[in-house]
mmCIF file of C-alpha atoms in Angstrom:
data_model
loop_
_atom_site.group_PDB
_atom_site.id
_atom_site.type_symbol
_atom_site.label_atom_id
_atom_site.label_comp_id
_atom_site.label_asym_id
_atom_site.label_seq_id
_atom_site.Cartn_x
_atom_site.Cartn_y
_atom_site.Cartn_z
ATOM 1 C CA UNK A 873 0.028 -0.059 -0.026
ATOM 2 C CA UNK A 874 1.302 3.439 -0.939
ATOM 3 C CA UNK A 875 0.883 5.558 2.239
ATOM 4 C CA UNK A 876 2.284 8.691 0.566
ATOM 5 C CA UNK A 877 -0.231 9.154 -2.332
ATOM 6 C CA UNK A 878 -0.951 12.946 -2.020
ATOM 7 C CA UNK A 879 -2.584 13.278 -5.414
ATOM 8 C CA UNK A 880 -5.444 15.901 -5.449
ATOM 9 C CA UNK A 881 -8.991 14.561 -4.525
ATOM 10 C CA UNK A 882 -11.873 15.377 -6.847
ATOM 11 C CA UNK A 883 -15.347 15.991 -5.597
ATOM 12 C CA UNK A 884 -16.580 13.142 -7.754
ATOM 13 C CA UNK A 885 -14.123 10.694 -6.251
ATOM 14 C CA UNK A 886 -14.981 11.825 -2.665
ATOM 15 C CA UNK A 887 -18.784 11.514 -3.062
ATOM 16 C CA UNK A 888 -18.447 8.268 -4.868
ATOM 17 C CA UNK A 889 -16.378 6.807 -2.008
ATOM 18 C CA UNK A 890 -19.204 7.728 0.404
ATOM 19 C CA UNK A 891 -22.222 6.768 -1.800
ATOM 20 C CA UNK A 892 -24.544 4.418 0.225
ATOM 21 C CA UNK A 893 -22.418 4.906 3.319
ATOM 22 C CA UNK A 894 -19.096 3.154 4.249
ATOM 23 C CA UNK A 895 -20.229 0.421 6.547
ATOM 24 C CA UNK A 896 -22.237 -2.693 6.635
ATOM 25 C CA UNK A 897 -22.892 -5.643 8.993
ATOM 26 C CA UNK A 898 -22.477 -9.297 8.221
ATOM 27 C CA UNK A 899 -22.871 -12.621 9.904
ATOM 28 C CA UNK A 900 -19.849 -14.613 10.998
ATOM 29 C CA UNK A 901 -21.785 -17.858 10.470
ATOM 30 C CA UNK A 902 -23.617 -19.199 7.597
ATOM 31 C CA UNK A 903 -27.349 -19.857 7.678
ATOM 32 C CA UNK A 904 -27.877 -22.573 5.070
ATOM 33 C CA UNK A 905 -29.694 -25.409 6.911
ATOM 34 C CA UNK A 906 -32.397 -25.750 9.519
ATOM 35 C CA UNK A 907 -29.702 -26.904 11.980
ATOM 36 C CA UNK A 908 -27.874 -23.571 11.326
ATOM 37 C CA UNK A 909 -30.987 -21.660 12.225
ATOM 38 C CA UNK A 910 -31.605 -23.790 15.272
ATOM 39 C CA UNK A 911 -28.078 -23.110 16.536
ATOM 40 C CA UNK A 912 -27.874 -19.440 15.747
ATOM 41 C CA UNK A 913 -31.512 -18.611 16.622
ATOM 42 C CA UNK A 914 -34.310 -20.494 18.220
ATOM 43 C CA UNK A 915 -34.247 -22.871 19.968
ATOM 44 C CA UNK A 916 -30.393 -22.818 20.536
ATOM 45 C CA UNK A 917 -30.107 -19.057 21.332
ATOM 46 C CA UNK A 918 -32.366 -19.424 24.454
ATOM 47 C CA UNK A 919 -29.715 -21.482 26.252
ATOM 48 C CA UNK A 920 -27.087 -18.777 25.738
ATOM 49 C CA UNK A 921 -29.637 -16.191 26.985
ATOM 50 C CA UNK A 922 -30.230 -18.280 30.151
ATOM 51 C CA UNK A 923 -26.507 -18.591 30.810
ATOM 52 C CA UNK A 924 -25.977 -14.840 30.460
ATOM 53 C CA UNK A 925 -28.923 -14.210 32.663
ATOM 54 C CA UNK A 926 -27.278 -16.406 35.336
ATOM 55 C CA UNK A 927 -23.724 -14.912 34.833
ATOM 56 C CA UNK A 928 -23.679 -11.521 33.113
ATOM 57 C CA UNK A 929 -19.971 -11.733 32.588
ATOM 58 C CA UNK A 930 -20.517 -14.334 29.928
ATOM 59 C CA UNK A 931 -21.973 -11.587 27.643
ATOM 60 C CA UNK A 932 -18.347 -10.834 26.541
ATOM 61 C CA UNK A 933 -17.718 -14.435 25.458
ATOM 62 C CA UNK A 934 -21.117 -15.121 23.708
ATOM 63 C CA UNK A 935 -22.011 -11.891 22.137
ATOM 64 C CA UNK A 936 -20.164 -9.243 20.092
ATOM 65 C CA UNK A 937 -19.575 -6.924 23.064
ATOM 66 C CA UNK A 938 -16.046 -8.179 23.740
ATOM 67 C CA UNK A 939 -14.921 -6.691 20.433
ATOM 68 C CA UNK A 940 -17.395 -3.918 19.628
ATOM 69 C CA UNK A 941 -17.231 -0.135 20.404
ATOM 70 C CA UNK A 942 -19.751 2.561 20.041
ATOM 71 C CA UNK A 943 -18.704 5.739 18.383
ATOM 72 C CA UNK A 944 -20.909 8.418 19.971
ATOM 73 C CA UNK A 945 -21.167 12.038 18.774
ATOM 74 C CA UNK A 946 -23.574 14.888 18.949
ATOM 75 C CA UNK A 947 -21.917 16.677 15.946
ATOM 76 C CA UNK A 948 -21.004 19.779 17.943
ATOM 77 C CA UNK A 949 -17.314 19.942 17.141
ATOM 78 C CA UNK A 950 -16.656 17.905 13.923
ATOM 79 C CA UNK A 951 -13.153 18.171 12.509
ATOM 80 C CA UNK A 952 -12.494 21.835 11.783
ATOM 81 C CA UNK A 953 -16.167 22.298 10.708
ATOM 82 C CA UNK A 954 -17.646 23.092 14.150
ATOM 83 C CA UNK A 955 -21.174 22.442 15.153
ATOM 84 C CA UNK A 956 -22.709 20.955 12.008
ATOM 85 C CA UNK A 957 -25.138 18.597 13.770
ATOM 86 C CA UNK A 958 -25.528 14.817 14.058
ATOM 87 C CA UNK A 959 -26.559 13.979 10.478
ATOM 88 C CA UNK A 960 -23.663 15.771 8.926
ATOM 89 C CA UNK A 961 -21.232 14.186 11.472
ATOM 90 C CA UNK A 962 -22.292 10.707 10.523
ATOM 91 C CA UNK A 963 -19.780 10.288 7.691
ATOM 92 C CA UNK A 964 -16.901 11.055 9.988
ATOM 93 C CA UNK A 965 -18.263 8.516 12.566
ATOM 94 C CA UNK A 966 -18.514 5.822 9.759
ATOM 95 C CA UNK A 967 -14.968 6.624 8.810
ATOM 96 C CA UNK A 968 -13.877 6.338 12.391
ATOM 97 C CA UNK A 969 -15.575 2.875 12.416
ATOM 98 C CA UNK A 970 -13.526 1.852 9.343
ATOM 99 C CA UNK A 971 -10.360 2.690 11.251
ATOM 100 C CA UNK A 972 -11.218 0.560 14.120
ATOM 101 C CA UNK A 973 -11.808 -2.367 11.768
ATOM 102 C CA UNK A 974 -8.711 -1.766 9.699
ATOM 103 C CA UNK A 975 -6.202 -1.172 12.392
ATOM 104 C CA UNK A 976 -7.531 -3.247 15.354
ATOM 105 C CA UNK A 977 -10.006 -5.735 13.944
ATOM 106 C CA UNK A 978 -12.835 -4.305 16.085
ATOM 107 C CA UNK A 979 -16.427 -3.835 15.219
ATOM 108 C CA UNK A 980 -17.453 -0.250 15.604
ATOM 109 C CA UNK A 981 -21.086 1.309 15.359
ATOM 110 C CA UNK A 982 -21.553 4.992 14.713
ATOM 111 C CA UNK A 983 -24.252 6.589 16.813
ATOM 112 C CA UNK A 984 -25.143 10.159 16.433
ATOM 113 C CA UNK A 985 -27.427 11.864 19.060
ATOM 114 C CA UNK A 986 -29.888 14.724 18.157
ATOM 115 C CA UNK A 987 -29.125 16.547 21.364
ATOM 116 C CA UNK A 988 -26.259 18.519 22.858
ATOM 117 C CA UNK A 989 -27.713 18.392 26.432
ATOM 118 C CA UNK A 990 -25.167 16.785 28.853
ATOM 119 C CA UNK A 991 -27.888 14.942 30.932
ATOM 120 C CA UNK A 992 -29.649 13.590 27.759
ATOM 121 C CA UNK A 993 -26.321 12.433 26.296
ATOM 122 C CA UNK A 994 -25.274 10.590 29.439
ATOM 123 C CA UNK A 995 -28.735 9.077 29.768
ATOM 124 C CA UNK A 996 -28.862 7.882 26.143
ATOM 125 C CA UNK A 997 -25.326 6.384 26.235
ATOM 126 C CA UNK A 998 -25.890 4.637 29.520
ATOM 127 C CA UNK A 999 -29.126 3.068 28.120
ATOM 128 C CA UNK A 1000 -27.398 1.612 25.057
ATOM 129 C CA UNK A 1001 -24.139 0.698 26.841
ATOM 130 C CA UNK A 1002 -25.180 -3.057 27.411
ATOM 131 C CA UNK A 1003 -24.750 -3.562 23.558
ATOM 132 C CA UNK A 1004 -21.108 -2.572 23.566
ATOM 133 C CA UNK A 1005 -17.755 -3.339 25.101
ATOM 134 C CA UNK A 1006 -16.533 0.163 24.984
ATOM 135 C CA UNK A 1007 -17.570 3.810 24.230
ATOM 136 C CA UNK A 1008 -15.534 6.189 22.092
ATOM 137 C CA UNK A 1009 -16.832 9.718 22.420
ATOM 138 C CA UNK A 1010 -16.107 11.719 19.278
ATOM 139 C CA UNK A 1011 -16.478 15.342 18.115
ATOM 140 C CA UNK A 1012 -18.255 16.723 21.228
ATOM 141 C CA UNK A 1013 -17.368 20.271 22.023
ATOM 142 C CA UNK A 1014 -15.653 21.489 25.152
ATOM 143 C CA UNK A 1015 -16.310 22.110 27.966
ATOM 144 C CA UNK A 1016 -19.381 19.625 27.915
ATOM 145 C CA UNK A 1017 -17.121 16.765 26.649
ATOM 146 C CA UNK A 1018 -15.224 16.773 29.990
ATOM 147 C CA UNK A 1019 -18.505 16.331 32.037
ATOM 148 C CA UNK A 1020 -19.884 13.760 29.663
ATOM 149 C CA UNK A 1021 -16.725 11.689 29.654
ATOM 150 C CA UNK A 1022 -16.461 11.907 33.495
ATOM 151 C CA UNK A 1023 -19.996 10.902 34.300
ATOM 152 C CA UNK A 1024 -20.010 7.941 31.771
ATOM 153 C CA UNK A 1025 -16.686 6.695 33.091
ATOM 154 C CA UNK A 1026 -18.253 6.773 36.639
ATOM 155 C CA UNK A 1027 -21.507 5.206 35.555
ATOM 156 C CA UNK A 1028 -20.367 2.393 33.225
ATOM 157 C CA UNK A 1029 -18.230 -0.729 33.753
ATOM 158 C CA UNK A 1030 -16.761 -0.588 30.200
ATOM 159 C CA UNK A 1031 -14.063 1.598 28.893
ATOM 160 C CA UNK A 1032 -14.984 5.152 27.972
ATOM 161 C CA UNK A 1033 -12.658 7.553 26.118
ATOM 162 C CA UNK A 1034 -13.127 10.884 24.482
ATOM 163 C CA UNK A 1035 -10.641 10.489 21.546
ATOM 164 C CA UNK A 1036 -10.375 14.120 20.619
ATOM 165 C CA UNK A 1037 -8.839 14.625 24.018
ATOM 166 C CA UNK A 1038 -6.756 11.659 24.872
ATOM 167 C CA UNK A 1039 -5.950 10.296 21.385
ATOM 168 C CA UNK A 1040 -4.174 13.505 20.408
ATOM 169 C CA UNK A 1041 -2.451 13.802 23.832
ATOM 170 C CA UNK A 1042 -1.061 10.351 23.704
ATOM 171 C CA UNK A 1043 0.421 10.718 20.218
ATOM 172 C CA UNK A 1044 1.876 14.236 20.964
ATOM 173 C CA UNK A 1045 3.664 12.746 24.060
ATOM 174 C CA UNK A 1046 5.085 9.965 21.966
ATOM 175 C CA UNK A 1047 6.429 12.537 19.437
ATOM 176 C CA UNK A 1048 7.812 14.687 22.106
ATOM 177 C CA UNK A 1049 9.562 11.795 23.726
ATOM 178 C CA UNK A 1050 11.355 10.979 20.566
ATOM 179 C CA UNK A 1051 12.109 14.616 19.704
ATOM 180 C CA UNK A 1052 13.853 14.870 23.004
ATOM 181 C CA UNK A 1053 15.777 11.691 22.384
ATOM 182 C CA UNK A 1054 16.818 12.918 19.002
ATOM 183 C CA UNK A 1055 17.862 16.335 20.307
ATOM 184 C CA UNK A 1056 19.396 14.895 23.530
ATOM 185 C CA UNK A 1057 17.043 16.859 25.805
ATOM 186 C CA UNK A 1058 15.258 15.842 29.002
ATOM 187 C CA UNK A 1059 11.458 15.803 28.859
ATOM 188 C CA UNK A 1060 11.354 17.109 32.442
ATOM 189 C CA UNK A 1061 13.347 20.170 31.557
ATOM 190 C CA UNK A 1062 11.258 21.413 28.616
ATOM 191 C CA UNK A 1063 9.534 24.880 28.642
ATOM 192 C CA UNK A 1064 6.297 23.999 26.798
ATOM 193 C CA UNK A 1065 3.757 26.342 25.415
ATOM 194 C CA UNK A 1066 0.399 24.981 24.580
ATOM 195 C CA UNK A 1067 -1.852 27.026 22.373
ATOM 196 C CA UNK A 1068 -5.448 26.006 22.951
ATOM 197 C CA UNK A 1069 -7.383 25.190 26.110
ATOM 198 C CA UNK A 1070 -10.007 23.062 24.575
ATOM 199 C CA UNK A 1071 -10.467 19.309 24.807
ATOM 200 C CA UNK A 1072 -7.112 18.331 23.282
ATOM 201 C CA UNK A 1073 -5.176 21.233 24.978
ATOM 202 C CA UNK A 1074 -6.265 20.276 28.452
ATOM 203 C CA UNK A 1075 -5.737 16.580 27.859
ATOM 204 C CA UNK A 1076 -2.262 17.290 26.393
ATOM 205 C CA UNK A 1077 -1.445 19.390 29.508
ATOM 206 C CA UNK A 1078 -2.535 16.638 31.796
ATOM 207 C CA UNK A 1079 -0.667 13.836 30.112
ATOM 208 C CA UNK A 1080 2.614 15.868 29.771
ATOM 209 C CA UNK A 1081 2.403 16.653 33.505
ATOM 210 C CA UNK A 1082 1.873 12.943 34.156
ATOM 211 C CA UNK A 1083 4.988 12.182 32.122
ATOM 212 C CA UNK A 1084 7.025 14.589 34.173
ATOM 213 C CA UNK A 1085 6.966 17.913 32.245
ATOM 214 C CA UNK A 1086 7.201 20.649 34.841
ATOM 215 C CA UNK A 1087 7.013 23.960 32.999
ATOM 216 C CA UNK A 1088 3.855 24.248 30.843
ATOM 217 C CA UNK A 1089 2.208 27.521 29.827
ATOM 218 C CA UNK A 1090 -1.214 27.328 28.249
ATOM 219 C CA UNK A 1091 -2.811 29.933 26.049
ATOM 220 C CA UNK A 1092 -6.535 30.409 25.133
ATOM 221 C CA UNK A 1093 -8.076 32.956 22.934
ATOM 222 C CA UNK A 1094 -7.645 35.656 25.668
ATOM 223 C CA UNK A 1095 -3.920 34.876 26.430
ATOM 224 C CA UNK A 1096 -2.035 33.119 29.143
ATOM 225 C CA UNK A 1097 -4.048 31.207 31.612
ATOM 226 C CA UNK A 1098 -2.830 32.097 35.137
ATOM 227 C CA UNK A 1099 -4.248 32.127 38.619
ATOM 228 C CA UNK A 1100 -4.907 35.814 38.726
ATOM 229 C CA UNK A 1101 -6.842 36.024 35.546
ATOM 230 C CA UNK A 1102 -10.658 36.443 35.675
ATOM 231 C CA UNK A 1103 -13.089 35.106 34.725
ATOM 232 C CA UNK A 1104 -12.009 31.530 34.401
ATOM 233 C CA UNK A 1105 -14.389 28.574 34.287
ATOM 234 C CA UNK A 1106 -13.799 25.603 36.522
ATOM 235 C CA UNK A 1107 -11.730 23.662 34.063
ATOM 236 C CA UNK A 1108 -9.395 26.597 33.418
ATOM 237 C CA UNK A 1109 -9.201 27.403 37.121
ATOM 238 C CA UNK A 1110 -7.928 23.875 37.744
ATOM 239 C CA UNK A 1111 -5.575 24.303 34.838
ATOM 240 C CA UNK A 1112 -4.191 27.513 36.309
ATOM 241 C CA UNK A 1113 -3.287 25.645 39.536
ATOM 242 C CA UNK A 1114 -0.964 23.156 37.794
ATOM 243 C CA UNK A 1115 0.582 25.151 34.967
ATOM 244 C CA UNK A 1116 2.559 28.413 34.433
ATOM 245 C CA UNK A 1117 5.014 27.847 37.253
ATOM 246 C CA UNK A 1118 6.897 31.139 36.367
ATOM 247 C CA UNK A 1119 3.755 33.244 36.705
ATOM 248 C CA UNK A 1120 3.695 34.573 33.164
ATOM 249 C CA UNK A 1121 1.099 37.010 32.000
ATOM 250 C CA UNK A 1122 0.189 38.315 28.619
ATOM 251 C CA UNK A 1123 -0.253 36.543 25.194
ATOM 252 C CA UNK A 1124 1.629 34.283 22.727
ATOM 253 C CA UNK A 1125 4.672 36.795 22.584
ATOM 254 C CA UNK A 1126 5.192 36.615 26.387
ATOM 255 C CA UNK A 1127 4.617 32.870 26.445
ATOM 256 C CA UNK A 1128 7.103 32.061 23.837
ATOM 257 C CA UNK A 1129 9.898 34.064 25.310
ATOM 258 C CA UNK A 1130 12.694 31.443 25.927
ATOM 259 C CA UNK A 1131 10.393 28.444 25.344
ATOM 260 C CA UNK A 1132 11.821 25.445 23.609
ATOM 261 C CA UNK A 1133 8.581 23.724 22.678
ATOM 262 C CA UNK A 1134 5.321 24.923 21.057
ATOM 263 C CA UNK A 1135 2.304 22.759 20.740
ATOM 264 C CA UNK A 1136 -0.475 24.198 18.818
ATOM 265 C CA UNK A 1137 -4.128 22.959 19.290
ATOM 266 C CA UNK A 1138 -6.047 25.912 18.190
ATOM 267 C CA UNK A 1139 -6.655 28.084 15.159
ATOM 268 C CA UNK A 1140 -4.168 30.708 16.239
ATOM 269 C CA UNK A 1141 -1.268 32.128 14.245
ATOM 270 C CA UNK A 1142 2.333 32.431 15.306
ATOM 271 C CA UNK A 1143 4.488 34.965 13.442
ATOM 272 C CA UNK A 1144 8.170 34.830 12.681
ATOM 273 C CA UNK A 1145 8.989 37.695 15.269
ATOM 274 C CA UNK A 1146 7.462 35.390 17.923
ATOM 275 C CA UNK A 1147 9.341 32.298 16.867
ATOM 276 C CA UNK A 1148 12.532 34.426 17.032
ATOM 277 C CA UNK A 1149 11.889 34.842 20.830
ATOM 278 C CA UNK A 1150 12.005 31.140 21.464
ATOM 279 C CA UNK A 1151 15.154 29.190 22.580
ATOM 280 C CA UNK A 1152 17.397 28.015 19.803
ATOM 281 C CA UNK A 1153 16.217 24.961 17.720
ATOM 282 C CA UNK A 1154 12.788 24.659 19.237
ATOM 283 C CA UNK A 1155 10.360 21.713 18.907
ATOM 284 C CA UNK A 1156 7.404 23.027 16.876
ATOM 285 C CA UNK A 1157 4.135 20.948 16.845
ATOM 286 C CA UNK A 1158 1.531 23.103 15.036
ATOM 287 C CA UNK A 1159 -1.350 20.908 14.696
ATOM 288 C CA UNK A 1160 -4.212 22.961 13.394
ATOM 289 C CA UNK A 1161 -5.640 21.439 10.264
ATOM 290 C CA UNK A 1162 -5.501 22.157 7.404
ATOM 291 C CA UNK A 1163 -3.587 25.375 8.236
ATOM 292 C CA UNK A 1164 -0.983 24.982 10.879
ATOM 293 C CA UNK A 1165 -0.506 27.750 13.443
ATOM 294 C CA UNK A 1166 3.021 28.117 12.142
ATOM 295 C CA UNK A 1167 3.459 28.385 8.410
ATOM 296 C CA UNK A 1168 5.394 25.194 7.291
ATOM 297 C CA UNK A 1169 8.134 27.214 5.742
ATOM 298 C CA UNK A 1170 8.787 29.212 8.893
ATOM 299 C CA UNK A 1171 8.521 26.035 10.995
ATOM 300 C CA UNK A 1172 11.156 24.277 8.937
ATOM 301 C CA UNK A 1173 13.428 27.467 9.105
ATOM 302 C CA UNK A 1174 13.340 27.593 12.890
ATOM 303 C CA UNK A 1175 12.355 24.328 14.172
ATOM 304 C CA UNK A 1176 14.684 21.433 15.054
ATOM 305 C CA UNK A 1177 11.827 18.993 14.920
ATOM 306 C CA UNK A 1178 8.467 19.984 13.304
ATOM 307 C CA UNK A 1179 5.195 18.119 13.358
ATOM 308 C CA UNK A 1180 1.705 18.882 12.083
ATOM 309 C CA UNK A 1181 -1.749 17.345 11.760
ATOM 310 C CA UNK A 1182 -1.451 17.084 8.014
ATOM 311 C CA UNK A 1183 -0.798 13.895 6.072
ATOM 312 C CA UNK A 1184 1.253 15.569 3.397
ATOM 313 C CA UNK A 1185 3.967 16.727 5.767
ATOM 314 C CA UNK A 1186 6.445 14.830 7.929
ATOM 315 C CA UNK A 1187 5.432 13.796 11.417
ATOM 316 C CA UNK A 1188 1.649 13.781 11.204
ATOM 317 C CA UNK A 1189 0.136 13.636 14.782
ATOM 318 C CA UNK A 1190 -2.801 11.303 13.922
ATOM 319 C CA UNK A 1191 -5.074 9.834 16.541
ATOM 320 C CA UNK A 1192 -5.328 6.589 14.572
ATOM 321 C CA UNK A 1193 -1.982 5.684 16.062
ATOM 322 C CA UNK A 1194 -3.587 5.543 19.416
ATOM 323 C CA UNK A 1195 -7.273 4.760 19.659
ATOM 324 C CA UNK A 1196 -7.553 1.354 17.784
ATOM 325 C CA UNK A 1197 -4.821 -0.225 19.898
ATOM 326 C CA UNK A 1198 -5.987 1.313 23.122
ATOM 327 C CA UNK A 1199 -9.493 0.063 22.856
ATOM 328 C CA UNK A 1200 -8.277 -3.331 21.501
ATOM 329 C CA UNK A 1201 -6.050 -3.738 24.573
ATOM 330 C CA UNK A 1202 -8.588 -2.457 27.014
ATOM 331 C CA UNK A 1203 -11.261 -4.932 25.663
ATOM 332 C CA UNK A 1204 -8.723 -7.775 25.614
ATOM 333 C CA UNK A 1205 -7.878 -7.156 29.263
ATOM 334 C CA UNK A 1206 -11.571 -6.874 30.240
ATOM 335 C CA UNK A 1207 -10.770 -3.451 31.650
ATOM 336 C CA UNK A 1208 -13.673 -1.313 33.003
ATOM 337 C CA UNK A 1209 -11.793 1.986 32.557
ATOM 338 C CA UNK A 1210 -9.019 3.462 30.585
ATOM 339 C CA UNK A 1211 -6.525 4.737 33.103
ATOM 340 C CA UNK A 1212 -3.702 7.240 32.995
ATOM 341 C CA UNK A 1213 -1.241 4.316 33.289
ATOM 342 C CA UNK A 1214 -2.745 2.808 30.163
ATOM 343 C CA UNK A 1215 -2.528 6.023 28.231
ATOM 344 C CA UNK A 1216 1.135 6.606 29.171
ATOM 345 C CA UNK A 1217 1.840 2.979 28.154
ATOM 346 C CA UNK A 1218 0.150 3.402 24.825
ATOM 347 C CA UNK A 1219 2.350 6.674 24.262
ATOM 348 C CA UNK A 1220 5.545 4.791 25.090
ATOM 349 C CA UNK A 1221 4.618 1.925 22.747
ATOM 350 C CA UNK A 1222 4.109 4.391 19.895
ATOM 351 C CA UNK A 1223 7.296 6.150 20.646
ATOM 352 C CA UNK A 1224 9.342 2.990 20.739
ATOM 353 C CA UNK A 1225 8.356 1.956 17.249
ATOM 354 C CA UNK A 1226 9.382 5.285 15.711
ATOM 355 C CA UNK A 1227 12.545 5.184 17.800
ATOM 356 C CA UNK A 1228 13.744 2.297 15.678
ATOM 357 C CA UNK A 1229 14.193 4.500 12.719
ATOM 358 C CA UNK A 1230 14.426 7.862 14.453
ATOM 359 C CA UNK A 1231 15.175 11.127 12.547
ATOM 360 C CA UNK A 1232 13.839 14.637 12.513
ATOM 361 C CA UNK A 1233 11.164 13.637 10.046
ATOM 362 C CA UNK A 1234 10.158 10.416 11.765
ATOM 363 C CA UNK A 1235 9.422 11.018 15.440
ATOM 364 C CA UNK A 1236 6.122 9.156 15.117
ATOM 365 C CA UNK A 1237 5.230 6.132 12.955
ATOM 366 C CA UNK A 1238 3.247 6.356 9.865
ATOM 367 C CA UNK A 1239 -0.475 6.095 10.488
ATOM 368 C CA UNK A 1240 -0.522 3.028 8.215
ATOM 369 C CA UNK A 1241 2.355 1.222 10.098
ATOM 370 C CA UNK A 1242 0.916 -2.257 10.931
ATOM 371 C CA UNK A 1243 3.243 -2.585 13.931
ATOM 372 C CA UNK A 1244 1.546 0.255 15.855
ATOM 373 C CA UNK A 1245 -1.997 -1.080 16.928
ATOM 374 C CA UNK A 1246 -0.578 -4.501 18.157
ATOM 375 C CA UNK A 1247 2.141 -2.811 20.104
ATOM 376 C CA UNK A 1248 -0.236 -0.243 21.702
ATOM 377 C CA UNK A 1249 -2.803 -3.110 22.468
ATOM 378 C CA UNK A 1250 -0.144 -5.194 24.185
ATOM 379 C CA UNK A 1251 1.102 -2.186 26.244
ATOM 380 C CA UNK A 1252 -2.359 -1.189 27.255
ATOM 381 C CA UNK A 1253 -3.355 -4.697 28.237
ATOM 382 C CA UNK A 1254 -0.241 -5.174 30.313
ATOM 383 C CA UNK A 1255 -0.823 -1.742 32.072
ATOM 384 C CA UNK A 1256 -4.549 -2.847 32.710
ATOM 385 C CA UNK A 1257 -3.415 -5.990 34.390
ATOM 386 C CA UNK A 1258 -0.902 -4.143 36.585
ATOM 387 C CA UNK A 1259 -3.643 -1.671 37.552
#
């Protein structure tokens, strides 16, 4: 397979690829004889129903739940398109389901909900959860996504993960580990600026702190988040307590002074004059898509290691490196939650694969690298057992 085919896509080609939808369901057993019917349906199915009624844990063994994930969205934060609603979000969720199948061999069912109310979403997902082994929350806007994920994680005994938060953060950490290895720097000593305090920005901050990064400055649309700034919502107040140890105030210019790492998770724009204020040979991850926060030519001029969210540039930070293997490992382990330890293990596994052929343009593996999902799954499964 050619994973570097960047030829221009035509509208006709795109719409043809989506005609009739991108998914179907199929039986794993043939139904050709009366005996086939008796085994798969009545009367045979009743015996399995009785067994599960007596021991609910058997549902994983005798139904598809042990290898099936629900992909749930309300269509409120789809790609870079914003709040386009559930019906318009459905092609993305179908595509996500394809990725689960292609990279982890898991079934995935797209479910779009015609509500943005937190209580209604939690109620709906809780009600359908018995049909699935895990819940992948997708394209739900902040700050509602934090509350929805927290409440579902508490209510359900199956793994729940909002991929827009954690998938991005896990891959960023993997790339940052390898950038540090390449540049002979210590992760703990980095001065990191994160532009964006939405779902991905907050999750990235948390996982970097968990990995030992001690100096992180976070920017939102109003500038540096710090303890003295008002007003701040609850999430940003909590962020202010664990970031910005040097007490910086101001905007991107002040934040980048002397910083050696920039992680862009917003639609902002960083100018050349601001890059010149950074430490020499910075790490520049500008991940806004399709237009990175830092112009690619400028990033190449100043950055020692550069990453984007784009598939046509080196070091694509792509969630597909994380979520298929994470859910596969969590389901294989019979885990009821996806823990911080499991996310860190996934990130290390991604980094280790790229480290085998490490250079400035390969600090993360290709999204199509077949080694990634099995390695992530094994790492997550091991971490789940330790936990």
